[in-house]
PDB file of C-alpha atoms in Angstrom:
ATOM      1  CA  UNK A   1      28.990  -3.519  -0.179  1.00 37.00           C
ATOM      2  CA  UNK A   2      30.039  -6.874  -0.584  1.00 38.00           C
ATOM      3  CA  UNK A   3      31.200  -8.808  -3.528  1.00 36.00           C
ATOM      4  CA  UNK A   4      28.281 -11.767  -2.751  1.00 39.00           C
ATOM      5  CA  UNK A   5      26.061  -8.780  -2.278  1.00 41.00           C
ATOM      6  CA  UNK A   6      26.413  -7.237  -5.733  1.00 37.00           C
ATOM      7  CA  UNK A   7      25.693 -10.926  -7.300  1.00 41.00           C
ATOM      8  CA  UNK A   8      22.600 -11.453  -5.038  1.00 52.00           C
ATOM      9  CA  UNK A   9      21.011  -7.374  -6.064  1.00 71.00           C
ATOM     10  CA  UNK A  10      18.359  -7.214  -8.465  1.00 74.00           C
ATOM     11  CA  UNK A  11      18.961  -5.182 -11.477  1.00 82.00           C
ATOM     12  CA  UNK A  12      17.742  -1.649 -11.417  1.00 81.00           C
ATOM     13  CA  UNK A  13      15.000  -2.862 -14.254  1.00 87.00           C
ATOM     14  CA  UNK A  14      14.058  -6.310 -12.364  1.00 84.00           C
ATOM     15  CA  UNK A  15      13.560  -3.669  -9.035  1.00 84.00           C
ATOM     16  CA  UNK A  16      11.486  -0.910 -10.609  1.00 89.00           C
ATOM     17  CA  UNK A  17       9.761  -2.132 -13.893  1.00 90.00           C
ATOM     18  CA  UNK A  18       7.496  -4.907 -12.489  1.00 92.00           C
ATOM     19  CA  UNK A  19       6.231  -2.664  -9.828  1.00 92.00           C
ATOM     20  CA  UNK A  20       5.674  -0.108 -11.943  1.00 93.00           C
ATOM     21  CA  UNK A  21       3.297  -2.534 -13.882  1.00 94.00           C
ATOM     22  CA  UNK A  22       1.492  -3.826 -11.082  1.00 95.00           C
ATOM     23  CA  UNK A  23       1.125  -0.004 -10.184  1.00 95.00           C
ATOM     24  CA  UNK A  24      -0.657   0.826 -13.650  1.00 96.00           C
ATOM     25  CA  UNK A  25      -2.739  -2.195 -13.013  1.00 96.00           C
ATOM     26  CA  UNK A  26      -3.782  -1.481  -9.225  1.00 95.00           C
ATOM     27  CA  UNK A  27      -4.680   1.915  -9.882  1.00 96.00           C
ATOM     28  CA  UNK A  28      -6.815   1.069 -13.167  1.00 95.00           C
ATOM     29  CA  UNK A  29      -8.656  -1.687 -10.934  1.00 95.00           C
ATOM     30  CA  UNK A  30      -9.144   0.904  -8.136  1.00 94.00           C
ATOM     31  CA  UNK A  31     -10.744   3.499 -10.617  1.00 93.00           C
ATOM     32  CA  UNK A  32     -12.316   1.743 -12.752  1.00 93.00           C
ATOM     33  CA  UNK A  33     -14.553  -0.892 -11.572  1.00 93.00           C
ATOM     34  CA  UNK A  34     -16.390   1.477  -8.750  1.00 91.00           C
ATOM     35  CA  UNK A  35     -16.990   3.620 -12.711  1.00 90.00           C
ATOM     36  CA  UNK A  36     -18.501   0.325 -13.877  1.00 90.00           C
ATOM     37  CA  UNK A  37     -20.102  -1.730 -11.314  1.00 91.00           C
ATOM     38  CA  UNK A  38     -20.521   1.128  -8.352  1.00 88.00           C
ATOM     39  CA  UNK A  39     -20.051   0.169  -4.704  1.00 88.00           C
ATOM     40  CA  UNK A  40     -20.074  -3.926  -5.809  1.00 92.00           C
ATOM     41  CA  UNK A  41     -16.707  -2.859  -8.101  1.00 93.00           C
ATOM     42  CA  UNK A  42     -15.246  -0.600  -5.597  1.00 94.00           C
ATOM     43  CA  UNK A  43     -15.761  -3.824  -3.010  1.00 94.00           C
ATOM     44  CA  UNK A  44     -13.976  -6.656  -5.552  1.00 95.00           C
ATOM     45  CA  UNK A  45     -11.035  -4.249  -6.390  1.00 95.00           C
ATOM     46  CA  UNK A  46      -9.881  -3.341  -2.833  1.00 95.00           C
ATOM     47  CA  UNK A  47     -10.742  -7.263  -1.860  1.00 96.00           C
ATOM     48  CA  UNK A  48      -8.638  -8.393  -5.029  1.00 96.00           C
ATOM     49  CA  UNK A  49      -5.595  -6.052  -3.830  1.00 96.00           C
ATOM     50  CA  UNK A  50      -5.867  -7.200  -0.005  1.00 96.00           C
ATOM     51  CA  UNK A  51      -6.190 -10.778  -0.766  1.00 96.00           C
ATOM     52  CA  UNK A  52      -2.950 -10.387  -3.405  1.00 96.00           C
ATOM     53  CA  UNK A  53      -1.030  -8.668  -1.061  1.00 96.00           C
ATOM     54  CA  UNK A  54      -1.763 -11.292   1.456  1.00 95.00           C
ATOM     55  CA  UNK A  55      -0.343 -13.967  -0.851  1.00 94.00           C
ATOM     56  CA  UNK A  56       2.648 -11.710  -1.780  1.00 94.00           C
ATOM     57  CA  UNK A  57       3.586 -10.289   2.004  1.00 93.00           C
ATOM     58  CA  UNK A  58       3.965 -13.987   3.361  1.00 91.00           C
ATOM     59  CA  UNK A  59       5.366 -15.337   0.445  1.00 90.00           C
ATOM     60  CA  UNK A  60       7.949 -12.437  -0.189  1.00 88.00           C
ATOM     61  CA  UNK A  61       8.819 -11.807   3.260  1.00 86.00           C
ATOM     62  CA  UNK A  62       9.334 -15.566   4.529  1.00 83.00           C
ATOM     63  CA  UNK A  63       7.296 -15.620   6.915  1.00 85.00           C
ATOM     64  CA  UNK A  64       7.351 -18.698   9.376  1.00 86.00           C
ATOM     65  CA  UNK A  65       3.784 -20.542  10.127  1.00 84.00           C
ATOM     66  CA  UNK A  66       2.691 -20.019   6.264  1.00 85.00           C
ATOM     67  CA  UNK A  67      -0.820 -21.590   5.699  1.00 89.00           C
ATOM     68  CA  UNK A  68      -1.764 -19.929   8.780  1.00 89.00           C
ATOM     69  CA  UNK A  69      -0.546 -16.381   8.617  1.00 90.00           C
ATOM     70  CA  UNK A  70      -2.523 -16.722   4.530  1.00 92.00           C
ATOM     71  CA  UNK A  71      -5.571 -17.337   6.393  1.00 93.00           C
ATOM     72  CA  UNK A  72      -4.983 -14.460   9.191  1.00 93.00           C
ATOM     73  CA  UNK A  73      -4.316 -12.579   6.236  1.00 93.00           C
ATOM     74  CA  UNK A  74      -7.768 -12.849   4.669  1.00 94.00           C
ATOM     75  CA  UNK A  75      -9.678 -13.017   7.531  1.00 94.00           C
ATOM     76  CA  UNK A  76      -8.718  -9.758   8.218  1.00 94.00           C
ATOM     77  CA  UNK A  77      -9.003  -8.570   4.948  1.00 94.00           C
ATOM     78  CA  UNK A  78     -12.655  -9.951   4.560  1.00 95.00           C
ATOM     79  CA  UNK A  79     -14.091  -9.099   8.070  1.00 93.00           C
ATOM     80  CA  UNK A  80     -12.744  -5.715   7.772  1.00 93.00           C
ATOM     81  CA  UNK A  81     -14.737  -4.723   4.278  1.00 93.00           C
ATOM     82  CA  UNK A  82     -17.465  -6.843   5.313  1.00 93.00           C
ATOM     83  CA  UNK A  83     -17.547  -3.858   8.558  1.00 92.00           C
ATOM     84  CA  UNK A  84     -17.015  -1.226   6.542  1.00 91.00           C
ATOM     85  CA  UNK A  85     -19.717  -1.791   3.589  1.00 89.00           C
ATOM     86  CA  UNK A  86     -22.434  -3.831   5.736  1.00 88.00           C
ATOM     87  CA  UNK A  87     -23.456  -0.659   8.395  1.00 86.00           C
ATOM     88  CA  UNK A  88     -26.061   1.810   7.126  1.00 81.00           C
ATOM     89  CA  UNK A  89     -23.714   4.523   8.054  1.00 80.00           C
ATOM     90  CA  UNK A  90     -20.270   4.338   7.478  1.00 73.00           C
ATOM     91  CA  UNK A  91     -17.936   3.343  10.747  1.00 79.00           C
ATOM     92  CA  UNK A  92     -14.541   3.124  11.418  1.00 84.00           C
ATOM     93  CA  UNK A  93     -14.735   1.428  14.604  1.00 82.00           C
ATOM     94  CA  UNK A  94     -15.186  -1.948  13.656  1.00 83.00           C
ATOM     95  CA  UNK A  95     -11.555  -2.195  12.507  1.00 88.00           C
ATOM     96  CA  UNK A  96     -10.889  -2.065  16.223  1.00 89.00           C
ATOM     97  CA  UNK A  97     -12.345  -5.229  16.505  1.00 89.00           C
ATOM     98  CA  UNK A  98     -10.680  -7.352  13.565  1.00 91.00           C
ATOM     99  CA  UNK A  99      -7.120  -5.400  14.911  1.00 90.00           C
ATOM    100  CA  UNK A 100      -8.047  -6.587  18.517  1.00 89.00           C
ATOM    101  CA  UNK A 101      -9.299  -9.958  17.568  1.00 90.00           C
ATOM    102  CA  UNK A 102      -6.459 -10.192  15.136  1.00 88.00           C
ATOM    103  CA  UNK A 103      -3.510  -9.851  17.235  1.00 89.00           C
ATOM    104  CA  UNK A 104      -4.698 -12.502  19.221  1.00 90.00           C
ATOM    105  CA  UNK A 105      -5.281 -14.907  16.652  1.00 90.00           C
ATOM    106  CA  UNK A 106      -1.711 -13.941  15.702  1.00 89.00           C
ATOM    107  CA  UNK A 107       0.286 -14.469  18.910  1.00 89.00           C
ATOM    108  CA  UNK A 108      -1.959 -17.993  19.262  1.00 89.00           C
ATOM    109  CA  UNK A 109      -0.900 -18.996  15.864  1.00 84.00           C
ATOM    110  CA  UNK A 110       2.563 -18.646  16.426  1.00 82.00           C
ATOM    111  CA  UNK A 111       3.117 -20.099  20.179  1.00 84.00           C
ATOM    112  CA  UNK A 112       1.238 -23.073  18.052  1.00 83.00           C
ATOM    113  CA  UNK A 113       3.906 -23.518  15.452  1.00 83.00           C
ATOM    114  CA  UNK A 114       5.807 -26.646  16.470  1.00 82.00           C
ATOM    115  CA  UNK A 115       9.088 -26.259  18.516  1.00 81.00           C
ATOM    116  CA  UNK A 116      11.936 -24.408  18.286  1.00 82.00           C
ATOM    117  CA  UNK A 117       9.619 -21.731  16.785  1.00 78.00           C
ATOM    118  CA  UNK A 118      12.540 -19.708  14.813  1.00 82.00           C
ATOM    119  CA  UNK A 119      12.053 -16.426  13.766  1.00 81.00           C
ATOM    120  CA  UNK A 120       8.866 -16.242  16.214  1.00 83.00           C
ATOM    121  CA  UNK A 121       9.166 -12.122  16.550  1.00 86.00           C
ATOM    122  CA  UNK A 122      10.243 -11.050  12.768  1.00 83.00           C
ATOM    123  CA  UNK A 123       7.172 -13.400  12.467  1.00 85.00           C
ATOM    124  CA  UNK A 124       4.847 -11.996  14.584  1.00 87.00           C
ATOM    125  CA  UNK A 125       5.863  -8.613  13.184  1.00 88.00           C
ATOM    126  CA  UNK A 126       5.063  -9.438   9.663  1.00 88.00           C
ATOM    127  CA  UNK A 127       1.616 -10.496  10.368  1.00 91.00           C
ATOM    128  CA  UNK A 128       1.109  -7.835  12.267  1.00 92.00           C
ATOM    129  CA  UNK A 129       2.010  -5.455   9.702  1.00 92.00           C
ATOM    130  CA  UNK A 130       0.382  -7.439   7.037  1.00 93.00           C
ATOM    131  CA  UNK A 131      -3.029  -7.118   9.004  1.00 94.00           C
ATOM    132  CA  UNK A 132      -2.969  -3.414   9.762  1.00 94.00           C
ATOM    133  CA  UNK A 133      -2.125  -3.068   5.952  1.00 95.00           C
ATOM    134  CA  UNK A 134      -5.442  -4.854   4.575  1.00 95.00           C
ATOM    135  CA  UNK A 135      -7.338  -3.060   7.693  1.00 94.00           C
ATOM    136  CA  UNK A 136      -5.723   0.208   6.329  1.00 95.00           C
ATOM    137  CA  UNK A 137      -7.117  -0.271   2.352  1.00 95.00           C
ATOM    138  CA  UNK A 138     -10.502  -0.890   3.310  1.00 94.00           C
ATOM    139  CA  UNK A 139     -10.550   3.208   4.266  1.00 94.00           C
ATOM    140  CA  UNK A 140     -10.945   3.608   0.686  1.00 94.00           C
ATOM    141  CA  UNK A 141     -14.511   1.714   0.895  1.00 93.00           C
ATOM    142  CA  UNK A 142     -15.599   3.961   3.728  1.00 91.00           C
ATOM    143  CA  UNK A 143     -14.080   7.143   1.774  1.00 91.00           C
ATOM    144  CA  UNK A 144     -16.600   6.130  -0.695  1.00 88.00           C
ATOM    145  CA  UNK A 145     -19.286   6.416   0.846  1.00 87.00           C
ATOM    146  CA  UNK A 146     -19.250   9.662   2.400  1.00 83.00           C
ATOM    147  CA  UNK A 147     -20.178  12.653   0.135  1.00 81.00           C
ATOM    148  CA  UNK A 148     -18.288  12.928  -3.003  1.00 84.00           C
ATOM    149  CA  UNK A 149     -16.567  10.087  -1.899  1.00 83.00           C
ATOM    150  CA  UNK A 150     -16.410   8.406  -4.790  1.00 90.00           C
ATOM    151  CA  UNK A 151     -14.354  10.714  -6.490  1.00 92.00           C
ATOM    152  CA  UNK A 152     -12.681  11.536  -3.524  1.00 92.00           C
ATOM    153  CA  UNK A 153     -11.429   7.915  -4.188  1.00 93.00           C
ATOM    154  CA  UNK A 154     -10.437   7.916  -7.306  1.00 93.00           C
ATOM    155  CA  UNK A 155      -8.416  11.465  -6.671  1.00 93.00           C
ATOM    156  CA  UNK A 156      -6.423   9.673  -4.410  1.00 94.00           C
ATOM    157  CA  UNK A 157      -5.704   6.703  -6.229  1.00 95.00           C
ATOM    158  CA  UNK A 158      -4.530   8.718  -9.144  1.00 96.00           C
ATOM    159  CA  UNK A 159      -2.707  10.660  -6.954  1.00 95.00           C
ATOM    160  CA  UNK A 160      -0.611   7.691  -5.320  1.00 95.00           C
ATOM    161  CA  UNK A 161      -0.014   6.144  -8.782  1.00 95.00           C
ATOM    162  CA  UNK A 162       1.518   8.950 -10.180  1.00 96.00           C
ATOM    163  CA  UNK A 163       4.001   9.177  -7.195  1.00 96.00           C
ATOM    164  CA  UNK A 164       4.871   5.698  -7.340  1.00 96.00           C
ATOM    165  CA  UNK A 165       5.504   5.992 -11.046  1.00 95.00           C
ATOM    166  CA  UNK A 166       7.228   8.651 -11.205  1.00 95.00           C
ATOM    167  CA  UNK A 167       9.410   7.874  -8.156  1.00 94.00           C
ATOM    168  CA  UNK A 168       9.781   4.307 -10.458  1.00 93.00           C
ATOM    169  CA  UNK A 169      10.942   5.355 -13.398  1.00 94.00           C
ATOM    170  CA  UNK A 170      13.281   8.143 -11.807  1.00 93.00           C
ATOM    171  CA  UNK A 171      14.889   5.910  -9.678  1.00 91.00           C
ATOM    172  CA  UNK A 172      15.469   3.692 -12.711  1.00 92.00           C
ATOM    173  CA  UNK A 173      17.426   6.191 -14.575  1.00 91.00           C
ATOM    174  CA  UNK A 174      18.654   8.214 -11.508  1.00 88.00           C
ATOM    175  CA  UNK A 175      18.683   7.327  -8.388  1.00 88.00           C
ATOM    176  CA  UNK A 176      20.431   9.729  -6.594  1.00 86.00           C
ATOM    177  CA  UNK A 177      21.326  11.407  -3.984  1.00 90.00           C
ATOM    178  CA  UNK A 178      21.364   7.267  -3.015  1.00 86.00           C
ATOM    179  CA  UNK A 179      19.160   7.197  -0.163  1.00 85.00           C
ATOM    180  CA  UNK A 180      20.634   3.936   1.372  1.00 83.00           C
ATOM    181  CA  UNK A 181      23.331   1.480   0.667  1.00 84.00           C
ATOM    182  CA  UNK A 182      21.984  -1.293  -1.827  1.00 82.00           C
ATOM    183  CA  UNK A 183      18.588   0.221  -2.248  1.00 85.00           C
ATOM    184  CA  UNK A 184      17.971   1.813  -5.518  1.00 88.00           C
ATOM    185  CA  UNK A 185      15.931   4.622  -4.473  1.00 90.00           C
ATOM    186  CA  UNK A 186      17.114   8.498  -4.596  1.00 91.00           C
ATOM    187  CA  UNK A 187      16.017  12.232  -2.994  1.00 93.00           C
ATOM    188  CA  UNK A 188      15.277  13.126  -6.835  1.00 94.00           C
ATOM    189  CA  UNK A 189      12.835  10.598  -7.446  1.00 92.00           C
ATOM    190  CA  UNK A 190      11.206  10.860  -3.996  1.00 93.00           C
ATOM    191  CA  UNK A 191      11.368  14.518  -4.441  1.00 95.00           C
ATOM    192  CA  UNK A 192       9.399  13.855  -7.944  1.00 95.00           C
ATOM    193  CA  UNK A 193       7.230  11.386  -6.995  1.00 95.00           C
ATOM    194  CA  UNK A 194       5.457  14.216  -4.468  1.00 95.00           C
ATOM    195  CA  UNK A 195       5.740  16.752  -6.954  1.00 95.00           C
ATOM    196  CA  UNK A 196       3.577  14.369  -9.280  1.00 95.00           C
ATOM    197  CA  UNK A 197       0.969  13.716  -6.709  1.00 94.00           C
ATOM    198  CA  UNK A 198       0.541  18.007  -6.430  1.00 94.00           C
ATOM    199  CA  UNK A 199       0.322  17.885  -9.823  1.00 93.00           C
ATOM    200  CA  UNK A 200      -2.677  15.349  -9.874  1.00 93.00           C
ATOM    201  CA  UNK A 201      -4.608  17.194  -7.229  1.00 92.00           C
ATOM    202  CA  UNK A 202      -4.244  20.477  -9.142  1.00 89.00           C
ATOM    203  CA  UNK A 203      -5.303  18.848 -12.349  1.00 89.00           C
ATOM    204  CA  UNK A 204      -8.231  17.114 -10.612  1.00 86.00           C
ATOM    205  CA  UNK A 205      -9.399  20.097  -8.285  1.00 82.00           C
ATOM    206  CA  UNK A 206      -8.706  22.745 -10.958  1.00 79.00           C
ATOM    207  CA  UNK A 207      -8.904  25.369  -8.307  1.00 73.00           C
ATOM    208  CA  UNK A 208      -9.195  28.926  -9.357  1.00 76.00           C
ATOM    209  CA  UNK A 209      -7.923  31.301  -6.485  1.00 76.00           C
ATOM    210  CA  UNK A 210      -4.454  31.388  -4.405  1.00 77.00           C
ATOM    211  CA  UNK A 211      -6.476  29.498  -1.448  1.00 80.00           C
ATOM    212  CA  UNK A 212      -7.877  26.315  -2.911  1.00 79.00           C
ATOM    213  CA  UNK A 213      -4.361  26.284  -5.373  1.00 81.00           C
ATOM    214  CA  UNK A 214      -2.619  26.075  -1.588  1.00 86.00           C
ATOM    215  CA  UNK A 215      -5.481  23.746  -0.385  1.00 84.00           C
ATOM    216  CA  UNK A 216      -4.987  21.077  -3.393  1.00 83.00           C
ATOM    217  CA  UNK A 217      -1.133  21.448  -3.250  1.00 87.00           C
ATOM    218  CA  UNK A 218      -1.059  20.642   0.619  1.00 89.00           C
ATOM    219  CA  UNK A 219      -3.492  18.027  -0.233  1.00 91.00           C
ATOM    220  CA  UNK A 220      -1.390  16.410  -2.637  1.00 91.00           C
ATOM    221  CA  UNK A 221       1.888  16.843  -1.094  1.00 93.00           C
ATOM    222  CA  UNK A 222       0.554  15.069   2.000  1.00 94.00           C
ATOM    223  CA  UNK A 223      -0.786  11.925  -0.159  1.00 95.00           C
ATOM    224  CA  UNK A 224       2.434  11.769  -2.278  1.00 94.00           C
ATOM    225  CA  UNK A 225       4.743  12.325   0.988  1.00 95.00           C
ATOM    226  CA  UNK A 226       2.893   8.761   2.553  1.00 95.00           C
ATOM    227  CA  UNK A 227       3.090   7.342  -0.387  1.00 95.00           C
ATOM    228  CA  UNK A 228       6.750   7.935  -1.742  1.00 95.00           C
ATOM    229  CA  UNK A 229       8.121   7.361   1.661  1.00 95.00           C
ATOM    230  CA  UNK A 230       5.826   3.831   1.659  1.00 94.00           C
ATOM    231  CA  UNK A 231       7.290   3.154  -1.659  1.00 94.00           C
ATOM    232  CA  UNK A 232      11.101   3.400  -0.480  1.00 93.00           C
ATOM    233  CA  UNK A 233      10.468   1.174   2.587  1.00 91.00           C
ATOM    234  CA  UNK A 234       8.744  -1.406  -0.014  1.00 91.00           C
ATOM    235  CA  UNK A 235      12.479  -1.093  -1.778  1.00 89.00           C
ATOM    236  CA  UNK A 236      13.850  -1.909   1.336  1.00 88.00           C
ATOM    237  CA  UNK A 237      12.099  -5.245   1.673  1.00 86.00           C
ATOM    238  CA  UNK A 238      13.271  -5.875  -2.049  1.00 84.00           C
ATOM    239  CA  UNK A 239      16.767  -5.024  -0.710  1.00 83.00           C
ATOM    240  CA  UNK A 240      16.810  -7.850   1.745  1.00 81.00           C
ATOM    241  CA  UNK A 241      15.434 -10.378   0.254  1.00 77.00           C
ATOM    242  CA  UNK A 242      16.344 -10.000  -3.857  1.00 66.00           C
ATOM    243  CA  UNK A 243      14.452 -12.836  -5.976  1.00 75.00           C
ATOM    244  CA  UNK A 244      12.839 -12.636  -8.952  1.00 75.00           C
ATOM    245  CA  UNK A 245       8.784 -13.712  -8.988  1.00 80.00           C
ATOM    246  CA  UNK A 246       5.621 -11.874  -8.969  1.00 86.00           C
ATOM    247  CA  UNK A 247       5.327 -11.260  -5.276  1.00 88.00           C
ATOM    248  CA  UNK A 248       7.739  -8.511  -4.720  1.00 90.00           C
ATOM    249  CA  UNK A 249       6.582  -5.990  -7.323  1.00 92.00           C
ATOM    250  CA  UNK A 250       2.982  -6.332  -6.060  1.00 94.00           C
ATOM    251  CA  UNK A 251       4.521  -5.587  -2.684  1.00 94.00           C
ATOM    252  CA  UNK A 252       5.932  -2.799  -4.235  1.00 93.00           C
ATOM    253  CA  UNK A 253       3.138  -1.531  -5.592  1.00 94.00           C
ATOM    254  CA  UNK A 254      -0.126  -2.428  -3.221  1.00 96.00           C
ATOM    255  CA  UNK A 255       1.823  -1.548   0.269  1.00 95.00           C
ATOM    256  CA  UNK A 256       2.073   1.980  -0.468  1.00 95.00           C
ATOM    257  CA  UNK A 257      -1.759   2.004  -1.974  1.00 96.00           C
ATOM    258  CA  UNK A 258      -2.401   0.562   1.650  1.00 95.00           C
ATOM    259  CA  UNK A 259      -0.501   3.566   3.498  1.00 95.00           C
ATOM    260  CA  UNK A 260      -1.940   5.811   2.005  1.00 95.00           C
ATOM    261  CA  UNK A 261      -5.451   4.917   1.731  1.00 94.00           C
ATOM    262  CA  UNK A 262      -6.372   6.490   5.579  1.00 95.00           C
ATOM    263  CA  UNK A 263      -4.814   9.522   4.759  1.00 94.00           C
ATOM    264  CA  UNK A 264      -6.729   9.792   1.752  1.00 93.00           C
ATOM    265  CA  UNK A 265      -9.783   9.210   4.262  1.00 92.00           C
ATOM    266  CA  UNK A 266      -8.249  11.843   6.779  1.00 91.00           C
ATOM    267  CA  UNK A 267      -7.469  14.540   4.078  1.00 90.00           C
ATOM    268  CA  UNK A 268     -10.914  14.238   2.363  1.00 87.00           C
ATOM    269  CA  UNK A 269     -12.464  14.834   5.486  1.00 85.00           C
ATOM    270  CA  UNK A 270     -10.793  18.101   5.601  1.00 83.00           C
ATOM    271  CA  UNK A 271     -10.915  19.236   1.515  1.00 79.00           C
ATOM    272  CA  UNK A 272     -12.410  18.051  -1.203  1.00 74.00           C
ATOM    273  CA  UNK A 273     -10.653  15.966  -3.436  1.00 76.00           C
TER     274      UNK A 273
END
């Protein structure tokens, strides 16, 4: 690594204790307003959390055609819970549409930007991503609707806060074996941050013979896989583009929520959670 390199690296505290803040705070908003205000709480906390990581993805990342890619951004973010709470029966489909209609919004608002159009592709890419991320938390409004969904929600939540704290505050004392050059992030913590989603899912599911022990560890092994993994290519954005500000940590912190959130849907579909 390069000298300029080491002086432009966030500290290991600056890189994991932020996002380990906005992780406490996420997951509190996630379980805790659907325990207070029902469906109308679980709606505003996954809204909030699209609409911030909106703000933070664009303004973290850089990307190019800024006003516009905010309001691609939300549109998504609103049409798609708007399609997943408004049906009588809960559907999945209708993110097809805002994905379809999306994209071409997003390839229009870019051939619009004024000329030369740098970065047009990394761009493109980012929006893109952004998009399928907002699409991707609104599973957790149509988990919670289908039987026991509601705690089937809040399982899962718990579950991908605990991994992304624990694989935090490993990685801020140890992070090793170093996964990658200049990112702060090690097997131990990763390691630790799926051991502590198992360890929610057991707590949570109590489960009394070897069967459902083996069903709630494969359950939460497969939530805190997605979500660890999520977390370290989160670091990775941090990597490239090391500033201090509010924006990275809740990148940190939301972008794995989003990953996870239709496995969450996908797994509770196939055990209770």
């Amino acid at each position: 690594m390069s000298h300029a390199a080491l002086e432009t690296d966030l500290p290991a505290r600056a890189h994991h204790l932020p996002a380990a803040g906005v992780v406490v705070v996420s997951v509190a908003l996630l379980a805790l307003a659907p325990e207070q205000f029902g469906d109308a709480g679980r709606l505003a906390a996954v809204l909030a959390l699209q609409l911030l990581l909106v703000a933070a993805w664009v303004t973290a990342t850089g990307i190019r055609g800024f006003v516009g890619s905010l309001g691609i951004g939300a549109a998504a973010a609103i049409s798609a819970d708007l399609l997943m709470v408004l049906p009588e029966e809960p559907r999945l489909d209708g993110l097809l549409v805002v994905l379809g209609a999306g994209f071409l919004v997003m390839v229009v608002h870019q051939m619009l930007r004024p000329a030369p159009r740098r970065y047009l592709v990394a761009s493109l890419a980012g929006v893109v991503l952004l998009v399928c991320a907002v699409c991707a938390l609104s599973f957790l409004l149509t988990l919670g609707r289908v039987d026991d969904g509601p705690r089937a929600v809040t399982t899962a939540v718990l579950a991908a806060g605990a991994a992304l704290l624990a694989g935090h505050l490993v990685d801020l004392v140890l992070p090793r074996p170093t996964l990658a050059d200049g990112v702060p992030r090690g097997l131990l913590g990763l390691l630790l941050a799926v051991l502590a989603a198992v360890g929610v899912l057991v707590l949570r599911q109590q489960p009394d013979g070897l069967e459902e022990q083996l069903s709630a560890g494969t359950a939460g092994a497969v939530l805190g896989v997605v979500t660890a993994l999520m977390a370290v290519g989160a670091s990775y954005v941090v990597a490239e583009r090391p500033q201090r500000g509010w924006a990275l940590p809740v990148v940190q912190a939301v972008l794995p929520l989003a990953a996870v959130a239709p496995i969450a849907y996908s797994v509770a579909l196939q055990v209770p959670l």
